[in-house]
Amino acid sequence: MNSANHSTGSQIATPQNGRSNGNGRQKPAGLFRRASRYVRYRLVTPMLRARHPAEYSARAVLVGVICGLMPIIGQSTIVLAVWLVARRFNWGFNVVVAALWTFISNPLTTAPMFYGFYVTGQVMMGNWNDLSGFDRFVTMSRDLVNDQLGLWDQVKVISRLLFLDWALAMWVGFIPWAALCGWLGYRWSLKVVLAYRHMREKRMQRRREQLAAIDALKA
């Protein structure tokens, strides 16, 4: 009896299948499933349910990924501007799907993405002596605590670091990543949409054959 109670108590205390334990914490597997389900419903499902040609949705993913990687805020506005211009050149895409795919830039991914762009830009510009940017940050800090610098000079020091040094490196590093991720997003989404529509067509064909067989039996 005691061993049975002990076994039952162990089953209750141990979280299963990603459920929360007694402390309200959730296993990583459960968090991963929730995140993957959210991404599927937020990004993949709208792409699959779009009624446009597959290339139309693939171009939307291409634009959404590139705009989502931009080291700025308000990427959805950039998507809308690109869509308005692209329509004049008969290069349409699903603007809703594209705006949704800018979600790849979010509070969890923005910092590592921007830093990766910065390091890539430093490499591309040949700044091998200070790839991390730490030395420039130390120099800026020393200049800011210098009593000889006035308020306007301090503003210029910070602005130069943010908008010339760091921003320039990030935009330079953004270019190869945008080209690579945009191309991969286009190829992947095109393949997924075509495979989904082919599977759906086969399922509908089997359904039509079943209905025809039922009608033949009734006749």
mmCIF file of C-alpha atoms in Angstrom:
data_model
loop_
_atom_site.group_PDB
_atom_site.id
_atom_site.type_symbol
_atom_site.label_atom_id
_atom_site.label_comp_id
_atom_site.label_asym_id
_atom_site.label_seq_id
_atom_site.Cartn_x
_atom_site.Cartn_y
_atom_site.Cartn_z
ATOM 1 C CA MET A 1 0.000 0.000 0.000
ATOM 2 C CA ASN A 2 2.807 2.400 0.866
ATOM 3 C CA SER A 3 4.662 1.638 -2.337
ATOM 4 C CA ALA A 4 1.490 2.252 -4.348
ATOM 5 C CA ASN A 5 0.954 5.592 -2.653
ATOM 6 C CA HIS A 6 4.558 6.508 -3.228
ATOM 7 C CA SER A 7 4.244 5.613 -6.909
ATOM 8 C CA THR A 8 1.062 7.652 -7.236
ATOM 9 C CA GLY A 9 2.646 10.618 -5.525
ATOM 10 C CA SER A 10 5.631 10.463 -7.854
ATOM 11 C CA GLN A 11 3.351 10.558 -10.868
ATOM 12 C CA ILE A 12 1.529 13.591 -9.536
ATOM 13 C CA ALA A 13 4.682 15.517 -8.671
ATOM 14 C CA THR A 14 6.410 14.860 -11.974
ATOM 15 C CA PRO A 15 5.345 17.103 -14.927
ATOM 16 C CA GLN A 16 4.453 15.138 -18.023
ATOM 17 C CA ASN A 17 4.277 16.168 -21.658
ATOM 18 C CA GLY A 18 5.404 19.718 -20.998
ATOM 19 C CA ARG A 19 2.811 20.466 -18.331
ATOM 20 C CA SER A 20 3.582 22.799 -15.455
ATOM 21 C CA ASN A 21 4.802 21.383 -12.145
ATOM 22 C CA GLY A 22 3.769 22.367 -8.647
ATOM 23 C CA ASN A 23 5.838 25.562 -8.809
ATOM 24 C CA GLY A 24 3.991 26.778 -11.901
ATOM 25 C CA ARG A 25 7.014 26.275 -14.130
ATOM 26 C CA GLN A 26 6.755 24.742 -17.570
ATOM 27 C CA LYS A 27 9.089 22.218 -19.137
ATOM 28 C CA PRO A 28 11.122 23.421 -22.145
ATOM 29 C CA ALA A 29 9.382 20.856 -24.368
ATOM 30 C CA GLY A 30 6.010 22.416 -23.602
ATOM 31 C CA LEU A 31 7.305 25.916 -24.260
ATOM 32 C CA PHE A 32 8.815 24.776 -27.551
ATOM 33 C CA ARG A 33 5.535 23.232 -28.664
ATOM 34 C CA ARG A 34 3.642 26.381 -27.780
ATOM 35 C CA ALA A 35 6.141 28.530 -29.662
ATOM 36 C CA SER A 36 6.110 26.281 -32.727
ATOM 37 C CA ARG A 37 2.303 26.199 -32.740
ATOM 38 C CA TYR A 38 2.194 29.985 -32.485
ATOM 39 C CA VAL A 39 4.637 30.366 -35.372
ATOM 40 C CA ARG A 40 2.669 27.880 -37.464
ATOM 41 C CA TYR A 41 -0.641 29.657 -36.965
ATOM 42 C CA ARG A 42 0.878 33.138 -37.196
ATOM 43 C CA LEU A 43 3.131 32.667 -40.239
ATOM 44 C CA VAL A 44 2.609 29.368 -42.055
ATOM 45 C CA THR A 45 -1.173 28.941 -41.979
ATOM 46 C CA PRO A 46 -1.997 32.336 -43.593
ATOM 47 C CA MET A 47 0.542 31.562 -46.300
ATOM 48 C CA LEU A 48 -1.059 28.188 -47.039
ATOM 49 C CA ARG A 49 -4.629 29.491 -47.033
ATOM 50 C CA ALA A 50 -3.935 32.340 -49.436
ATOM 51 C CA ARG A 51 -5.877 31.941 -52.692
ATOM 52 C CA HIS A 52 -3.235 33.543 -54.900
ATOM 53 C CA PRO A 53 -0.691 31.595 -56.959
ATOM 54 C CA ALA A 54 2.119 29.983 -55.004
ATOM 55 C CA GLU A 55 4.667 32.462 -56.348
ATOM 56 C CA TYR A 56 2.491 35.267 -55.000
ATOM 57 C CA SER A 57 2.803 33.951 -51.454
ATOM 58 C CA ALA A 58 6.504 33.135 -51.902
ATOM 59 C CA ARG A 59 7.218 36.720 -52.928
ATOM 60 C CA ALA A 60 5.340 37.859 -49.826
ATOM 61 C CA VAL A 61 7.625 35.767 -47.629
ATOM 62 C CA LEU A 62 10.648 37.149 -49.478
ATOM 63 C CA VAL A 63 9.589 40.747 -48.848
ATOM 64 C CA GLY A 64 8.487 40.054 -45.286
ATOM 65 C CA VAL A 65 11.755 38.392 -44.333
ATOM 66 C CA ILE A 66 13.920 41.129 -45.847
ATOM 67 C CA CYS A 67 11.878 43.913 -44.257
ATOM 68 C CA GLY A 68 11.734 42.040 -40.963
ATOM 69 C CA LEU A 69 15.526 41.851 -40.857
ATOM 70 C CA MET A 70 15.992 45.580 -41.394
ATOM 71 C CA PRO A 71 17.732 47.217 -38.398
ATOM 72 C CA ILE A 72 14.913 49.719 -37.917
ATOM 73 C CA ILE A 73 11.469 49.798 -36.349
ATOM 74 C CA GLY A 74 8.148 49.839 -38.202
ATOM 75 C CA GLN A 75 8.963 47.122 -40.734
ATOM 76 C CA SER A 76 5.287 46.660 -41.584
ATOM 77 C CA THR A 77 5.201 50.211 -42.916
ATOM 78 C CA ILE A 78 8.149 49.376 -45.168
ATOM 79 C CA VAL A 79 6.224 46.330 -46.438
ATOM 80 C CA LEU A 80 3.278 48.532 -47.370
ATOM 81 C CA ALA A 81 5.551 50.985 -49.212
ATOM 82 C CA VAL A 82 7.211 48.135 -51.133
ATOM 83 C CA TRP A 83 3.801 46.708 -52.017
ATOM 84 C CA LEU A 84 2.588 50.052 -53.387
ATOM 85 C CA VAL A 85 5.684 50.406 -55.556
ATOM 86 C CA ALA A 86 5.756 46.749 -56.665
ATOM 87 C CA ARG A 87 2.164 46.941 -57.918
ATOM 88 C CA ARG A 88 3.206 49.491 -60.520
ATOM 89 C CA PHE A 89 5.678 46.978 -61.955
ATOM 90 C CA ASN A 90 3.222 44.036 -61.956
ATOM 91 C CA TRP A 91 5.213 42.332 -59.195
ATOM 92 C CA GLY A 92 2.431 41.679 -56.752
ATOM 93 C CA PHE A 93 2.533 39.803 -53.468
ATOM 94 C CA ASN A 94 0.246 39.199 -50.530
ATOM 95 C CA VAL A 95 0.817 42.258 -48.358
ATOM 96 C CA VAL A 96 -0.860 40.668 -45.323
ATOM 97 C CA VAL A 97 1.395 37.607 -45.420
ATOM 98 C CA ALA A 98 4.443 39.816 -45.932
ATOM 99 C CA ALA A 99 3.512 41.981 -42.943
ATOM 100 C CA LEU A 100 3.057 38.883 -40.792
ATOM 101 C CA TRP A 101 6.513 37.593 -41.707
ATOM 102 C CA THR A 102 8.143 40.726 -40.317
ATOM 103 C CA PHE A 103 7.385 39.006 -37.002
ATOM 104 C CA ILE A 104 10.811 37.357 -37.284
ATOM 105 C CA SER A 105 12.013 40.623 -35.752
ATOM 106 C CA ASN A 106 10.610 40.562 -32.215
ATOM 107 C CA PRO A 107 11.822 41.355 -28.692
ATOM 108 C CA LEU A 108 13.536 37.957 -28.475
ATOM 109 C CA THR A 109 15.408 38.106 -31.783
ATOM 110 C CA THR A 110 16.109 41.802 -32.383
ATOM 111 C CA ALA A 111 19.179 42.155 -30.156
ATOM 112 C CA PRO A 112 21.067 39.065 -31.444
ATOM 113 C CA MET A 113 20.132 39.864 -35.046
ATOM 114 C CA PHE A 114 21.317 43.461 -34.845
ATOM 115 C CA TYR A 115 24.548 42.446 -33.156
ATOM 116 C CA GLY A 116 25.127 39.791 -35.812
ATOM 117 C CA PHE A 117 24.607 42.453 -38.496
ATOM 118 C CA TYR A 118 27.049 44.723 -36.689
ATOM 119 C CA VAL A 119 29.807 42.109 -36.488
ATOM 120 C CA THR A 120 29.228 41.111 -40.116
ATOM 121 C CA GLY A 121 29.465 44.752 -41.149
ATOM 122 C CA GLN A 122 32.661 45.197 -39.189
ATOM 123 C CA VAL A 123 34.163 42.234 -41.036
ATOM 124 C CA MET A 124 32.986 43.497 -44.434
ATOM 125 C CA MET A 125 34.429 46.958 -43.761
ATOM 126 C CA GLY A 126 37.738 45.496 -42.587
ATOM 127 C CA ASN A 127 37.490 46.666 -38.963
ATOM 128 C CA TRP A 128 39.287 43.615 -37.646
ATOM 129 C CA ASN A 129 40.790 45.396 -34.647
ATOM 130 C CA ASP A 130 37.418 46.015 -32.997
ATOM 131 C CA LEU A 131 34.852 43.526 -34.284
ATOM 132 C CA SER A 132 32.757 43.635 -31.124
ATOM 133 C CA GLY A 133 32.697 47.442 -30.922
ATOM 134 C CA PHE A 134 33.804 47.361 -27.304
ATOM 135 C CA ASP A 135 36.826 49.591 -27.849
ATOM 136 C CA ARG A 136 34.664 52.293 -29.420
ATOM 137 C CA PHE A 137 32.239 52.066 -26.541
ATOM 138 C CA VAL A 138 35.087 52.553 -24.040
ATOM 139 C CA THR A 139 36.389 55.538 -26.007
ATOM 140 C CA MET A 140 32.933 57.084 -26.097
ATOM 141 C CA SER A 141 32.541 56.587 -22.346
ATOM 142 C CA ARG A 142 35.844 58.332 -21.688
ATOM 143 C CA ASP A 143 34.837 61.241 -23.899
ATOM 144 C CA LEU A 144 31.503 61.590 -22.125
ATOM 145 C CA VAL A 145 33.093 61.835 -18.665
ATOM 146 C CA ASN A 146 35.564 64.393 -19.921
ATOM 147 C CA ASP A 147 34.758 67.663 -18.171
ATOM 148 C CA GLN A 148 35.986 69.664 -21.153
ATOM 149 C CA LEU A 149 33.126 68.434 -23.333
ATOM 150 C CA GLY A 150 29.956 70.478 -23.305
ATOM 151 C CA LEU A 151 26.443 69.128 -23.673
ATOM 152 C CA TRP A 152 26.327 69.645 -27.435
ATOM 153 C CA ASP A 153 29.693 67.911 -27.890
ATOM 154 C CA GLN A 154 28.456 64.956 -25.834
ATOM 155 C CA VAL A 155 25.348 64.712 -28.011
ATOM 156 C CA LYS A 156 27.540 64.698 -31.118
ATOM 157 C CA VAL A 157 29.732 61.922 -29.696
ATOM 158 C CA ILE A 158 26.715 59.708 -28.953
ATOM 159 C CA SER A 159 25.044 60.493 -32.277
ATOM 160 C CA ARG A 160 28.180 59.664 -34.227
ATOM 161 C CA LEU A 161 28.497 56.316 -32.476
ATOM 162 C CA LEU A 162 24.842 55.363 -32.892
ATOM 163 C CA PHE A 163 24.067 56.700 -36.363
ATOM 164 C CA LEU A 164 27.430 56.596 -38.143
ATOM 165 C CA ASP A 165 29.605 53.900 -36.606
ATOM 166 C CA TRP A 166 27.145 51.306 -35.305
ATOM 167 C CA ALA A 167 24.298 51.999 -37.740
ATOM 168 C CA LEU A 168 26.584 51.959 -40.782
ATOM 169 C CA ALA A 169 28.090 48.637 -39.740
ATOM 170 C CA MET A 170 24.641 47.149 -39.091
ATOM 171 C CA TRP A 171 23.263 48.227 -42.473
ATOM 172 C CA VAL A 172 26.326 46.915 -44.287
ATOM 173 C CA GLY A 173 26.086 43.610 -42.427
ATOM 174 C CA PHE A 174 22.345 43.452 -43.053
ATOM 175 C CA ILE A 175 22.788 43.192 -46.832
ATOM 176 C CA PRO A 176 24.236 39.648 -47.132
ATOM 177 C CA TRP A 177 21.944 38.276 -44.434
ATOM 178 C CA ALA A 178 18.886 39.804 -46.120
ATOM 179 C CA ALA A 179 19.881 38.370 -49.501
ATOM 180 C CA LEU A 180 20.505 34.888 -48.074
ATOM 181 C CA CYS A 181 17.467 34.697 -45.774
ATOM 182 C CA GLY A 182 15.175 36.275 -48.360
ATOM 183 C CA TRP A 183 16.200 33.744 -51.009
ATOM 184 C CA LEU A 184 15.863 30.824 -48.567
ATOM 185 C CA GLY A 185 12.463 32.103 -47.457
ATOM 186 C CA TYR A 186 11.279 32.343 -51.058
ATOM 187 C CA ARG A 187 12.464 28.847 -51.995
ATOM 188 C CA TRP A 188 11.133 27.243 -48.814
ATOM 189 C CA SER A 189 7.720 28.914 -48.936
ATOM 190 C CA LEU A 190 7.268 28.122 -52.626
ATOM 191 C CA LYS A 191 8.047 24.466 -51.979
ATOM 192 C CA VAL A 192 5.743 24.285 -48.954
ATOM 193 C CA VAL A 193 2.801 25.966 -50.686
ATOM 194 C CA LEU A 194 3.104 23.798 -53.804
ATOM 195 C CA ALA A 195 3.359 20.620 -51.720
ATOM 196 C CA TYR A 196 0.339 21.637 -49.632
ATOM 197 C CA ARG A 197 -1.795 22.385 -52.673
ATOM 198 C CA HIS A 198 -0.755 19.143 -54.352
ATOM 199 C CA MET A 199 -1.695 17.181 -51.228
ATOM 200 C CA ARG A 200 -5.008 19.006 -50.978
ATOM 201 C CA GLU A 201 -5.796 18.289 -54.629
ATOM 202 C CA LYS A 202 -5.057 14.584 -54.151
ATOM 203 C CA ARG A 203 -7.314 14.521 -51.088
ATOM 204 C CA MET A 204 -10.127 16.213 -53.011
ATOM 205 C CA GLN A 205 -9.640 13.784 -55.906
ATOM 206 C CA ARG A 206 -9.994 10.806 -53.577
ATOM 207 C CA ARG A 207 -13.107 12.376 -52.110
ATOM 208 C CA ARG A 208 -14.624 12.822 -55.573
ATOM 209 C CA GLU A 209 -13.822 9.215 -56.431
ATOM 210 C CA GLN A 210 -15.472 8.020 -53.223
ATOM 211 C CA LEU A 211 -18.599 10.042 -53.950
ATOM 212 C CA ALA A 212 -18.694 8.714 -57.498
ATOM 213 C CA ALA A 213 -18.404 5.147 -56.205
ATOM 214 C CA ILE A 214 -21.260 5.740 -53.765
ATOM 215 C CA ASP A 215 -23.434 7.179 -56.521
ATOM 216 C CA ALA A 216 -22.650 4.154 -58.714
ATOM 217 C CA LEU A 217 -23.714 1.760 -55.964
ATOM 218 C CA LYS A 218 -26.955 3.637 -55.447
ATOM 219 C CA ALA A 219 -27.694 3.498 -59.144
#
